[in-house]
Each structure stands twice: as C-alpha cells, then as structure tokens.
PDB file of C-alpha atoms in Angstrom:
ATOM      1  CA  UNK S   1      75.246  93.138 107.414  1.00  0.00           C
ATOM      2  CA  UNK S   2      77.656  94.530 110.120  1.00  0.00           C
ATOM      3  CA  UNK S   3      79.004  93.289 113.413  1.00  0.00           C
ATOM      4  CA  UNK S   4      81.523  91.095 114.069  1.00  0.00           C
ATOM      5  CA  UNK S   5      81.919  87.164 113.534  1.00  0.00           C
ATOM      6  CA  UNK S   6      82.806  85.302 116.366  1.00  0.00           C
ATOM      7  CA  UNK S   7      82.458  81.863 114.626  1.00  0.00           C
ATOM      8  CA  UNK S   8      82.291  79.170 111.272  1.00  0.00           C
ATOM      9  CA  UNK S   9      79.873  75.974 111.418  1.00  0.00           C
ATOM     10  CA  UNK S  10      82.155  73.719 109.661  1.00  0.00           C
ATOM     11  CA  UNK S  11      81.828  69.741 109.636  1.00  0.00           C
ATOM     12  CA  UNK S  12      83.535  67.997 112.648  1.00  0.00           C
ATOM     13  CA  UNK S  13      85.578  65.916 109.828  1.00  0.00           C
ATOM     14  CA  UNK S  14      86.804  66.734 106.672  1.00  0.00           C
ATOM     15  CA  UNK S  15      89.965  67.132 104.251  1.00  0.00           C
ATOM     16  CA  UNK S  16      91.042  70.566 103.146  1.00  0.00           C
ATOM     17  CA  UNK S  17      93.694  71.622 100.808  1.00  0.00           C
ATOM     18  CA  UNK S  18      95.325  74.988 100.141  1.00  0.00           C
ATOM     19  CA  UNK S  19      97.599  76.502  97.579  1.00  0.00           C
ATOM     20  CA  UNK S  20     101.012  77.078  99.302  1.00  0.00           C
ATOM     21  CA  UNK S  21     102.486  80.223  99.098  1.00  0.00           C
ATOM     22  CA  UNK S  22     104.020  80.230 102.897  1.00  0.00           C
ATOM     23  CA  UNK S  23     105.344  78.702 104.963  1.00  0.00           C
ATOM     24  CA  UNK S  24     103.313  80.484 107.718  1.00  0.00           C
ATOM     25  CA  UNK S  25     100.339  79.264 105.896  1.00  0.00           C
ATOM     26  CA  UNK S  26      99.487  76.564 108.278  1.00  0.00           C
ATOM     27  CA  UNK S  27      98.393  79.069 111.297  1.00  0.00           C
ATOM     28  CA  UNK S  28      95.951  81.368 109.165  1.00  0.00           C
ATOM     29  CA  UNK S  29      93.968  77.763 108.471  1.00  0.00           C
ATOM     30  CA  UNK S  30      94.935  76.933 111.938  1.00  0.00           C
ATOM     31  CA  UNK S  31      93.004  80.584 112.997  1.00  0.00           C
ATOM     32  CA  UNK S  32      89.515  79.011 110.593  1.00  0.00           C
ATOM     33  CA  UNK S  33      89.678  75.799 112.785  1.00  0.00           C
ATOM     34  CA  UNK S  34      89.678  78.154 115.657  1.00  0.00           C
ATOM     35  CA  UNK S  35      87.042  80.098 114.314  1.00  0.00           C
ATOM     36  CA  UNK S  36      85.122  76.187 113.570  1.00  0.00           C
ATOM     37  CA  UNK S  37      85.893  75.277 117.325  1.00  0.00           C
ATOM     38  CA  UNK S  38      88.240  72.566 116.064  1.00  0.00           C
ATOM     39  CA  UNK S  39      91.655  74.184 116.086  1.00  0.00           C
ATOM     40  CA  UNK S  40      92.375  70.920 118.164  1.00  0.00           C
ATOM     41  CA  UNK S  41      91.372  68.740 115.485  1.00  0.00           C
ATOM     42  CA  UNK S  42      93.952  69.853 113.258  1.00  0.00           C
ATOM     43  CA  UNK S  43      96.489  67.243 111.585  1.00  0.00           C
ATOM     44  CA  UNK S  44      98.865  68.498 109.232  1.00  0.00           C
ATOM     45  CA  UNK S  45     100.626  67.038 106.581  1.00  0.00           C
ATOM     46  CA  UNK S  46     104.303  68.369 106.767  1.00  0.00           C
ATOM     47  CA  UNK S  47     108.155  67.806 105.314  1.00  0.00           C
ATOM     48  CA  UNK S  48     109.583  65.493 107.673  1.00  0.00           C
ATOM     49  CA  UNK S  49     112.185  67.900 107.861  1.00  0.00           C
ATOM     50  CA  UNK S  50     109.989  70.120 110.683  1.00  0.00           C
ATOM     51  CA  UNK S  51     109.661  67.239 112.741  1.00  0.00           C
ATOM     52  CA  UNK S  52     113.331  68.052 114.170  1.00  0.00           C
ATOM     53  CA  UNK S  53     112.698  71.801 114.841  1.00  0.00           C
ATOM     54  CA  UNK S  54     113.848  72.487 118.456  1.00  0.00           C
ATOM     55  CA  UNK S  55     110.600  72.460 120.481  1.00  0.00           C
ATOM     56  CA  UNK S  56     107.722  73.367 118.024  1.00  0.00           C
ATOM     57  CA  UNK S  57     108.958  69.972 116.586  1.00  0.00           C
ATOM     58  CA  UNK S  58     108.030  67.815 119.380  1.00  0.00           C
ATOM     59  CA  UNK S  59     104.372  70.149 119.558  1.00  0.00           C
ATOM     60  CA  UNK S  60     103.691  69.071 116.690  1.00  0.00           C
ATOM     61  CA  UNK S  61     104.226  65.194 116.983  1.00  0.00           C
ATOM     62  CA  UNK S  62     102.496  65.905 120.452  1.00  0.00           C
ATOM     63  CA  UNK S  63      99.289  66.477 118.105  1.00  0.00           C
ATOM     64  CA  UNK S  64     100.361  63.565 115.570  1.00  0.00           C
ATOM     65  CA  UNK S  65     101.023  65.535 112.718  1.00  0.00           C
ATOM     66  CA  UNK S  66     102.097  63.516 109.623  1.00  0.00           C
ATOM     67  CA  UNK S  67     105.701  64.123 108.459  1.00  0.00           C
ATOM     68  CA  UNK S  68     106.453  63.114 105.104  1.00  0.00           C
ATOM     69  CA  UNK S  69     109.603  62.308 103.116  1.00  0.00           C
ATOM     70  CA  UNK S  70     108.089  63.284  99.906  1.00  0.00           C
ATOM     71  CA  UNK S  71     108.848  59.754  98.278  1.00  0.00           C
ATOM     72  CA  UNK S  72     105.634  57.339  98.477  1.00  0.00           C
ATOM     73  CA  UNK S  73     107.924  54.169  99.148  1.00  0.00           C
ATOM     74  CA  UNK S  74     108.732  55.827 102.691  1.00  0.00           C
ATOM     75  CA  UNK S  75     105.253  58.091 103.603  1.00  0.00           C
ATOM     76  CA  UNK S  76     102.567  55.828 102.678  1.00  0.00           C
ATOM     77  CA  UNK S  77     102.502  53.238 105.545  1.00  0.00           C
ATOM     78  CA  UNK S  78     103.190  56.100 107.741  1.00  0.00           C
ATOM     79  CA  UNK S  79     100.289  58.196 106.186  1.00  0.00           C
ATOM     80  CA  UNK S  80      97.724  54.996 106.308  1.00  0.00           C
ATOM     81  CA  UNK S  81      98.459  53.909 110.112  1.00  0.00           C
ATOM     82  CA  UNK S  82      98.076  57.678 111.007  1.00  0.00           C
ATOM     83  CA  UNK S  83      94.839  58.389 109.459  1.00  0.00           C
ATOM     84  CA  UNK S  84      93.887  54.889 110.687  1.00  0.00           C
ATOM     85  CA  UNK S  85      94.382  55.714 114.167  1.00  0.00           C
ATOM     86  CA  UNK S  86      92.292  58.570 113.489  1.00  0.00           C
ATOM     87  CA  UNK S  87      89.308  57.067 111.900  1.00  0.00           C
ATOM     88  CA  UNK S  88      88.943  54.216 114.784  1.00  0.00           C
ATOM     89  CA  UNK S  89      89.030  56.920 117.667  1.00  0.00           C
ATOM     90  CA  UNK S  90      86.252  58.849 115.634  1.00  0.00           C
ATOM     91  CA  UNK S  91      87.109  61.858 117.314  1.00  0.00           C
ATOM     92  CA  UNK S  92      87.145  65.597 114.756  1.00  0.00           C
ATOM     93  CA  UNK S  93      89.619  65.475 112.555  1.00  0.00           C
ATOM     94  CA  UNK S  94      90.621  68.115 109.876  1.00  0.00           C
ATOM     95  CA  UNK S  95      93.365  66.665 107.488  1.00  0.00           C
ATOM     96  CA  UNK S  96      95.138  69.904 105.885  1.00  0.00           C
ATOM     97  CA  UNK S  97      97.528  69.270 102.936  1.00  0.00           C
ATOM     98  CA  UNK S  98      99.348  71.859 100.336  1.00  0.00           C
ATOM     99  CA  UNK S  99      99.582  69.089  97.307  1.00  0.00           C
ATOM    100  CA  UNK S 100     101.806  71.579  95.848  1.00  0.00           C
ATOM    101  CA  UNK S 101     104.348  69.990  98.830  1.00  0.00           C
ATOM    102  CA  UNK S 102     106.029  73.669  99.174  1.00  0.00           C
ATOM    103  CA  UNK S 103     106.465  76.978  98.893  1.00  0.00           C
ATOM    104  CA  UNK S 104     107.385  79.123  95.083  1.00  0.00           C
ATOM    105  CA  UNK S 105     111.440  78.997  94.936  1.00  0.00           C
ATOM    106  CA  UNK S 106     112.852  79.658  91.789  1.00  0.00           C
ATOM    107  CA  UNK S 107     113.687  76.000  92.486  1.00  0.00           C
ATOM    108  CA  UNK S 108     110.374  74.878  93.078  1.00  0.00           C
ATOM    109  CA  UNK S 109     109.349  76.956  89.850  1.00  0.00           C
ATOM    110  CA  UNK S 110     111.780  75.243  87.413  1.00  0.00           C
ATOM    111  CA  UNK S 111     110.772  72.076  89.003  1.00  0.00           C
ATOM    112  CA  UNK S 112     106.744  72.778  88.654  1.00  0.00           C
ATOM    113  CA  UNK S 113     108.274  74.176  84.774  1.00  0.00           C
ATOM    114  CA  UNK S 114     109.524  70.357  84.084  1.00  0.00           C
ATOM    115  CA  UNK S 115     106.510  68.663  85.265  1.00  0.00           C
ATOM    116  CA  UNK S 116     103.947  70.673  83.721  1.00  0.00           C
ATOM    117  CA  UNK S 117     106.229  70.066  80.370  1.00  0.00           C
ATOM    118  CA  UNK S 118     105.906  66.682  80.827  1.00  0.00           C
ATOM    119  CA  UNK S 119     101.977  66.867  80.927  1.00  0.00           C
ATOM    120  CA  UNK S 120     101.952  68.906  78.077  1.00  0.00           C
ATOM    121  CA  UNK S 121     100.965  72.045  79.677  1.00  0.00           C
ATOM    122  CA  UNK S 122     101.859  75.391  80.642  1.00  0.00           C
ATOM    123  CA  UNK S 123     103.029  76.056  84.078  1.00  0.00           C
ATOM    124  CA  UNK S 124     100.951  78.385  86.032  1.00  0.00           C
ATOM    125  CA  UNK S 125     102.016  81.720  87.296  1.00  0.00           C
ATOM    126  CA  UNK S 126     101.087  81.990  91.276  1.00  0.00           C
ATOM    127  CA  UNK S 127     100.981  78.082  92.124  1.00  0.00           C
ATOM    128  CA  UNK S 128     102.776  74.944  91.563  1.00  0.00           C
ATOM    129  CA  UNK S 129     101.358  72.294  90.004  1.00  0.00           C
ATOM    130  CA  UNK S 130      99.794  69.656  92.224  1.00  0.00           C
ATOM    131  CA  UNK S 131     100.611  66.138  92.961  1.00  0.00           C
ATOM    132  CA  UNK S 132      97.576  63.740  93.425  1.00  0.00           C
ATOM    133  CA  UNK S 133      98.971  60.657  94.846  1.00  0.00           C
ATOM    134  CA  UNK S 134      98.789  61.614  98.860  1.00  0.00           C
ATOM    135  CA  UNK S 135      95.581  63.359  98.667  1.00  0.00           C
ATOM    136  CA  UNK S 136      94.273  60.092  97.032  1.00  0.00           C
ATOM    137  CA  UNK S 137      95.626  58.014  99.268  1.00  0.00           C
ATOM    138  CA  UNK S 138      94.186  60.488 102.200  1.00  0.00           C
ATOM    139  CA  UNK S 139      90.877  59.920 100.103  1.00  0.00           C
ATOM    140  CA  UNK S 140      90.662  56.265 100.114  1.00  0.00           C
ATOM    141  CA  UNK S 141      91.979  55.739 103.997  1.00  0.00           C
ATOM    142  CA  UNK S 142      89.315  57.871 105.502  1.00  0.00           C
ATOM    143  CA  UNK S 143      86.496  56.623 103.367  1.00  0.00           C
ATOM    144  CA  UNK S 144      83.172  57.195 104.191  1.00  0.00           C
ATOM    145  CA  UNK S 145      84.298  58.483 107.594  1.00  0.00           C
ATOM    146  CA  UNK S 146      84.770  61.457 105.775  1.00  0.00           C
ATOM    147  CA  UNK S 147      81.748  63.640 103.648  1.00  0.00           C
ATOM    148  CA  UNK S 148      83.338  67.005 102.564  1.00  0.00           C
ATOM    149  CA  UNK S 149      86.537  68.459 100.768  1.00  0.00           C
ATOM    150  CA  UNK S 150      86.815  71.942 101.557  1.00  0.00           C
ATOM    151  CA  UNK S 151      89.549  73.755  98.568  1.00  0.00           C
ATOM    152  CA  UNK S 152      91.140  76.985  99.943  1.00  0.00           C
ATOM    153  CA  UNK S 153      92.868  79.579  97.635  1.00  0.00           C
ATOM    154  CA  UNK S 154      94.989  81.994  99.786  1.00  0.00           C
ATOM    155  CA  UNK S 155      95.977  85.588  98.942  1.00  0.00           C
ATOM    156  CA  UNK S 156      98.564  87.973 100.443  1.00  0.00           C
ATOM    157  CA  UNK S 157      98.404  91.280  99.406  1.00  0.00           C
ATOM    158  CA  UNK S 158     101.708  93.077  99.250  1.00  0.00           C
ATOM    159  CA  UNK S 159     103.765  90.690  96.689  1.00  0.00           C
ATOM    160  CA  UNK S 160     104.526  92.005  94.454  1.00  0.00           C
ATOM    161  CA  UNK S 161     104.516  90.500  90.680  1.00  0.00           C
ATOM    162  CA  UNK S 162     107.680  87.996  89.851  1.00  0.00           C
ATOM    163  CA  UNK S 163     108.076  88.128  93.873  1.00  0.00           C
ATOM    164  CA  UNK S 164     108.782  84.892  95.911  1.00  0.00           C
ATOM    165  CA  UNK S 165     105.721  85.372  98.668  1.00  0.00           C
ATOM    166  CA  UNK S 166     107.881  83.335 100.671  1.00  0.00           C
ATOM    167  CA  UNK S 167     110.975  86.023 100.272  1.00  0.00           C
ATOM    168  CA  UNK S 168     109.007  88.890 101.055  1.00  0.00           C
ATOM    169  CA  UNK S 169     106.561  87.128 104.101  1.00  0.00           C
ATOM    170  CA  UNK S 170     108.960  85.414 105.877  1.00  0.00           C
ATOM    171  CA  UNK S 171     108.952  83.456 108.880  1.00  0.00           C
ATOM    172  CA  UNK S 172     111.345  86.068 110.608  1.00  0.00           C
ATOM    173  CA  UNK S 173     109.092  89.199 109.283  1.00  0.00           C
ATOM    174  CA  UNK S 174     106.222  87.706 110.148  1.00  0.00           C
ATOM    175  CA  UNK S 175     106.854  86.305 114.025  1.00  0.00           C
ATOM    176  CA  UNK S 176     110.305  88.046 115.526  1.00  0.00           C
ATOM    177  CA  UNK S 177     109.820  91.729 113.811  1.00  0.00           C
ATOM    178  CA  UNK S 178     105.937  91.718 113.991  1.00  0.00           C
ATOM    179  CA  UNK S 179     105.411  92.672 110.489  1.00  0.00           C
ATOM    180  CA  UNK S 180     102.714  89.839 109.186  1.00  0.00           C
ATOM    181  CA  UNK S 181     100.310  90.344 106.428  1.00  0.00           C
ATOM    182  CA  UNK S 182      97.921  93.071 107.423  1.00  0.00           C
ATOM    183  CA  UNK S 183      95.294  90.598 105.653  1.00  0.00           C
ATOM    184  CA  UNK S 184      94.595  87.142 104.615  1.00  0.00           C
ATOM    185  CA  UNK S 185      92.334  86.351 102.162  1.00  0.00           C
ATOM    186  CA  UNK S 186      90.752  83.106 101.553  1.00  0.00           C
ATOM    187  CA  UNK S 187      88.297  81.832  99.040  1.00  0.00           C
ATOM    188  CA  UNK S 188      86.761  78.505 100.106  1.00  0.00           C
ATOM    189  CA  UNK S 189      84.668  76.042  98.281  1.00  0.00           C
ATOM    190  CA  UNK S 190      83.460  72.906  99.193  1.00  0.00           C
ATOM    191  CA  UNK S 191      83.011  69.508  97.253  1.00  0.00           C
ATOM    192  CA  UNK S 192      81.526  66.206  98.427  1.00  0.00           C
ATOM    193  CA  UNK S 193      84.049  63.318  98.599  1.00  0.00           C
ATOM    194  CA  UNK S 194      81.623  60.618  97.202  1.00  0.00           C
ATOM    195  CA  UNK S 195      81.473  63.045  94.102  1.00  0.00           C
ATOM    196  CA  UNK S 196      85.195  63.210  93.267  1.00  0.00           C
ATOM    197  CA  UNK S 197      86.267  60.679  90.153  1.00  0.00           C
ATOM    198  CA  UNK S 198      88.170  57.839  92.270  1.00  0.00           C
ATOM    199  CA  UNK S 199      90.786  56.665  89.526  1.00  0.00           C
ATOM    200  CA  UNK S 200      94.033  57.880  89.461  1.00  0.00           C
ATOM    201  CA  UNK S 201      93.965  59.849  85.662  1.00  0.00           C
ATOM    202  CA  UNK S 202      90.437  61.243  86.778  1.00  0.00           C
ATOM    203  CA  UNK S 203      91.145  62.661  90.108  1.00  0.00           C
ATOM    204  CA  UNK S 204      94.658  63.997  88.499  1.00  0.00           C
ATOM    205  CA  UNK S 205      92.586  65.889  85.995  1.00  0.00           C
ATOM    206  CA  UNK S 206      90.469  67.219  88.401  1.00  0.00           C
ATOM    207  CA  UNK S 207      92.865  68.450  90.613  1.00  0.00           C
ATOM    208  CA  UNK S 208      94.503  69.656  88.141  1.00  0.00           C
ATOM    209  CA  UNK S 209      91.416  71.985  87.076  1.00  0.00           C
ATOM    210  CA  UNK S 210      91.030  73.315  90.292  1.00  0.00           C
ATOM    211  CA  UNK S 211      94.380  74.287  90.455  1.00  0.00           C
ATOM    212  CA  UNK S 212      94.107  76.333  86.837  1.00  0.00           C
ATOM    213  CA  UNK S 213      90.808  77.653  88.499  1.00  0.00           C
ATOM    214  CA  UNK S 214      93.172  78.500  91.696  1.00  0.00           C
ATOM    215  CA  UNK S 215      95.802  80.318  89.568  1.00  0.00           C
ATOM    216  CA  UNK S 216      93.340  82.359  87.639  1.00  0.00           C
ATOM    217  CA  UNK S 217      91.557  83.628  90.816  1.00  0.00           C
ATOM    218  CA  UNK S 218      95.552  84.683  91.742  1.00  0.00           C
ATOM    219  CA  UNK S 219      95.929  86.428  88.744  1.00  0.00           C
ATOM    220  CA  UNK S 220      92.672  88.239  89.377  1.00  0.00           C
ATOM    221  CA  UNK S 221      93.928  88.654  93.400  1.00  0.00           C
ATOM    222  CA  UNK S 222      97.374  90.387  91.988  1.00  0.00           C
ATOM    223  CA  UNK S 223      95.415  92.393  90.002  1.00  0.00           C
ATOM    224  CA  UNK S 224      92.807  93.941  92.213  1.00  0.00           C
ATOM    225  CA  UNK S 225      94.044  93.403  95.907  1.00  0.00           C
ATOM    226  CA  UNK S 226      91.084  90.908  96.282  1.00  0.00           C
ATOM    227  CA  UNK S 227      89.091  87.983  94.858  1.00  0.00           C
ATOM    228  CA  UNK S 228      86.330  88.016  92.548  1.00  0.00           C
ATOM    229  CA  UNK S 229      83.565  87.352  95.031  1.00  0.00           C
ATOM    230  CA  UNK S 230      84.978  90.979  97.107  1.00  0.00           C
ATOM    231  CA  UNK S 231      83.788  93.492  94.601  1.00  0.00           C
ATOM    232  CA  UNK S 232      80.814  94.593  96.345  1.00  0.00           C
ATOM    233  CA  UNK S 233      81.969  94.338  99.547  1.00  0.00           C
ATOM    234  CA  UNK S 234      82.439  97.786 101.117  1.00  0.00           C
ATOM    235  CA  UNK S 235      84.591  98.757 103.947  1.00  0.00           C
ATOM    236  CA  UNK S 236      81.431  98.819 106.252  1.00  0.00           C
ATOM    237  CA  UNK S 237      79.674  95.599 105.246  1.00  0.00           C
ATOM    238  CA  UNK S 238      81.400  92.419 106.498  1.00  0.00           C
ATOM    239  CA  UNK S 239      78.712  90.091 104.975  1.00  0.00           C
ATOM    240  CA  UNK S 240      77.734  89.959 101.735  1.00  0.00           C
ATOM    241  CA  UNK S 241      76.029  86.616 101.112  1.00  0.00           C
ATOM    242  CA  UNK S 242      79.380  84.752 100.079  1.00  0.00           C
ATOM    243  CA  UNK S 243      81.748  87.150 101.460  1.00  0.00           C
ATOM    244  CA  UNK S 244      82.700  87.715 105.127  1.00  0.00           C
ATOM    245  CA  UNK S 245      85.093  89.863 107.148  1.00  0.00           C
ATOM    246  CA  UNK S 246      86.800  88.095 110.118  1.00  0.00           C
ATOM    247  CA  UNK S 247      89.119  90.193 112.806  1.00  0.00           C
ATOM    248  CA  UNK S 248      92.124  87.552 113.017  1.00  0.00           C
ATOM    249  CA  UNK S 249      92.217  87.721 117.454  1.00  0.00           C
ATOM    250  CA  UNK S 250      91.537  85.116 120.146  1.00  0.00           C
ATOM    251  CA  UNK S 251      88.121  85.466 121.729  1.00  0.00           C
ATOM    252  CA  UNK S 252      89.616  84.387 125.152  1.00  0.00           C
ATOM    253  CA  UNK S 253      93.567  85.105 124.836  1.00  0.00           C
ATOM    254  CA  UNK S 254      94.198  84.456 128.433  1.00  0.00           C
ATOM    255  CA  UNK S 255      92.626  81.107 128.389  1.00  0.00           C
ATOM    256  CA  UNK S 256      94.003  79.999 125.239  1.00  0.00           C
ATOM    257  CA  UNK S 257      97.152  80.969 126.046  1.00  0.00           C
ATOM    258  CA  UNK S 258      97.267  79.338 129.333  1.00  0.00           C
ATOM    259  CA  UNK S 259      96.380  75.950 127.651  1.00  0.00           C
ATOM    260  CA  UNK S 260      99.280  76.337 125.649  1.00  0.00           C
ATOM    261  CA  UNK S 261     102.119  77.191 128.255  1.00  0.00           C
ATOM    262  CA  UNK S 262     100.369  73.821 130.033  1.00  0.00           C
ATOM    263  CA  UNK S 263     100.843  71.574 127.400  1.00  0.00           C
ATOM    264  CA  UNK S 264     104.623  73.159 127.100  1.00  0.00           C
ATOM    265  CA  UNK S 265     105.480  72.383 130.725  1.00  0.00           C
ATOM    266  CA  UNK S 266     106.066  68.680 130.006  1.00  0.00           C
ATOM    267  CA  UNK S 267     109.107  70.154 127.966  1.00  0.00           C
ATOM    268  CA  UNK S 268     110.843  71.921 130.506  1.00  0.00           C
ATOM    269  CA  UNK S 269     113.225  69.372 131.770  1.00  0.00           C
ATOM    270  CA  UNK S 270     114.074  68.215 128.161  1.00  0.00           C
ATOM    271  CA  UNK S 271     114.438  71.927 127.001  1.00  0.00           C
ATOM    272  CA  UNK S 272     116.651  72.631 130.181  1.00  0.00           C
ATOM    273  CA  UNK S 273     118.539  69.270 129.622  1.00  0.00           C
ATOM    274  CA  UNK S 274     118.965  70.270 125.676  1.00  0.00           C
ATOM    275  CA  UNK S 275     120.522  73.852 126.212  1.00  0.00           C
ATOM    276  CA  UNK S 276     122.724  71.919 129.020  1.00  0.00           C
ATOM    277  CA  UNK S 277     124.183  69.807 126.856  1.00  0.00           C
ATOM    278  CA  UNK S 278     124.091  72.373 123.791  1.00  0.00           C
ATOM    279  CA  UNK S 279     126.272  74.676 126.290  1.00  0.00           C
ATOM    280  CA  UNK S 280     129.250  71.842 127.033  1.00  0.00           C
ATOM    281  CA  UNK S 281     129.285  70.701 123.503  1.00  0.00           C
ATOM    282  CA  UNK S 282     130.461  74.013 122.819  1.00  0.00           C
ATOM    283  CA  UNK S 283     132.683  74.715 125.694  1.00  0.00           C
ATOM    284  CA  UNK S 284     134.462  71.084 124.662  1.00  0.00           C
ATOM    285  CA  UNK S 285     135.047  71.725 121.584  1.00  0.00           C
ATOM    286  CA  UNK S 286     136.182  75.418 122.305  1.00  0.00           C
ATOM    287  CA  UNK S 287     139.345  73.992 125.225  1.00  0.00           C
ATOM    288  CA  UNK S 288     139.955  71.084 122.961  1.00  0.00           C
ATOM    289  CA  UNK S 289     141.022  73.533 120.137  1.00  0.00           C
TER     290      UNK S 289
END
C-alpha cells in the first residue's frame, strides 16, 4: 500500500506500557495519541522529581499527571484518588507507565543486575527488569472501566552496543541542537485486561515474560536496524498488513500550536514573577558578599 497515514483507531481508554530507554520517550507515545485523536487524554506516570521543573512542571500537573516517589507507602493513595477521579468523570483516558521506572544508567543496570539475582535470573541486555506492583494497582483501580492493555517496545537506531541510549539521545541533543532520532520504531501489541492473571506471583511472571519477549525483539532491533515484523517492508510500501510507516508532523501545526501558547498564558504572571524574584535573589546575595 502507499500514501500517507493521517490517523490510528485506538480505544478511547486503555493502559499502555513501554520499555524505557529515554527520557524523551514520553512525546513519541504522546505523537500515537495524537495520531489516536487523544493526545489530550494522556496521563503519565512520572518521578515526582519532574513535577518541580520550571514551567513544563506546572503543564504537566495542569493535565494531572501522576508523580510518584517510587516507594508504595507514599504513591499509592496518590495513584488510587487520581485514577479515581478519572474513572468517575468517564472522560478518554490513556494511562502510560515505563514499569522499568527509568532510563539504562550503569546505575540503573547494577541495580536491575541485583534484582534479577534475587529472582534467580539473568538480567537482560536492552531493558530493566520490571516492577509489577503500580501497574497492578493501575489494573485493579480502573477495573472494568478499562478493556485493553496495549505493550509498546521502542527502538532507536543509532546506539550503539554497550551504549547508554540515554547518553547518546539526550534531552539537550534531541530539543536545543535539533538532532533527534531520525526514526522511532515501535512494535505494539495488545492484550485484554480481563485476560491478565490477577494475583500478584502470576501477573509478576507475566510481565516478566513480556519483558524477556521485549529484550529479545531489542537484540534483534540492534542487530538489523529494525524489528522482526519490518523485513518485508520496502522503502516504498508503508503498509504491510502489521507494519506501517508514519511521518512524525502535526496535521494542523498552526492550530495546535496556538492551543498550546493559550493554555501557557495563564503562566505569564507567575513566570514573570519567578525570574523577578530569581533576578534579586541573586543581586542580594552578590552586594551582601
């Protein structure tokens, strides 16, 4: 088939999780709500630790995204009145989560080393291993309000192996020098809540097998430059009955653009008022030394 895709049909609720290789990760899934019409829909789970980023900070609690402390004793009244909210209103609502919980470190890799040692298994190469407790508790809080689980697995060309993606696509590269992955690709499968195990050891276990499916379709990605499902997918075709090619561009940038900047002008004053005070902060200190 050739032409262009201009849309997804996607469900108007559902969960989806990702591997996490990024931390620009969240706007490529961002770009397949647009592409689903529910880019507005989106609530992501985040370290709390975003929540106090200068102006994207308050954006995102403007769209009550769900902050998390990593520690279940301090997220998981915080996760249950949030998705609460959101099930009563019974408006669209895609929950994203990384249940890896960040990016590959060589911190976060000795850390994913001593975990997978304690479940008597080998670490994987191009993930971390997952942790089940907040997607379960996502699971049971939405309940039936909820049908379908959509599992990403996102590749980057470009890294390199025993690379850091994170070290090579940063957040600098990618949004103040313009230099972005020149492609994203994303394998996406689908699995109906109601047929996921619902105890704890279950749903561990099979999480944990679609993570070891997640890092072999890496190893295959780092090998090739694509996923298993591209192989017969020529530079002309961008359909091939389970593979499609999708320009990553706004289909209206002026008007999306403008809603933006309107949603930002209710953060003028306290921007203004911020640098203000940022500005005699310094100059205080500066004469009182």
């Amino acid at each position: 088939m050739k032409g262009q895709v201009t849309g997804i049909s996607f469900p108007e609720k559902l969960i989806m999780i990702s591997n996490h290789q990024i931390y620009a990760d969240w706007i490529y899934v961002w770009f397949l709500a647009y592409l689903g019409k529910a880019h507005g829909a989106l609530k992501i789970m985040l370290k709390h630790s975003l929540s106090q980023v200068p102006i994207y900070g308050m954006g995102m609690k403007f769209f009550e995204f769900i902050f998390l402390k990593r520690k279940l004793e301090h997220d998981k009244d915080n996760i249950v009145n949030n998705l609460e909210i959101a099930r009563k209103r019974g408006r669209p609502l895609w929950l994203v989560l990384f249940p890896e919980g960040t990016v590959i470190s060589d911190n976060t890799r000795q850390k994913s080393k001593e975990f997978a040692a304690k479940l008597h298994m080998d670490d994987y190469k191009f993930t971390l291993l997952p942790r089940t407790t907040g997607l379960m508790l996502c699971k049971e809080t939405l309940g039936d309000s909820v049908e379908w689980l959509y599992d990403l697995t996102v590749g980057y060309p470009g890294i390199e192996p025993g690379q850091n993606p994170e070290d090579v696509m940063t957040m600098k590269r990618i949004f103040c020098e313009g230099n972005g992955p020149h492609e994203i690709h994303i394998h996406m499968r689908r699995y109906r809540l109601a047929d996921l195990p619902t105890d704890t050891e279950s749903f561990t276990h099979w999480l944990l097998d679609r993570w070891t499916e997640k890092d072999k379709r890496l190893i295959y990605f780092n090998e090739h430059g694509k996923f298993p499902e591209e192989s017969d997918l020529d530079n002309d075709r961008i359909y091939n009955g389970r593979t499609v090619k999708i320009p990553i561009q706004l289909q209206n940038t002026l008007k999306e653009c403008y809603g933006y900047w309107l949603y930002l002008l209710i953060y003028i004053p306290i921007i203004y008022a911020m640098l203000h005070l940022t500005r005699f902060a310094y100059t205080t200190i500066v004469q009182s030394l």
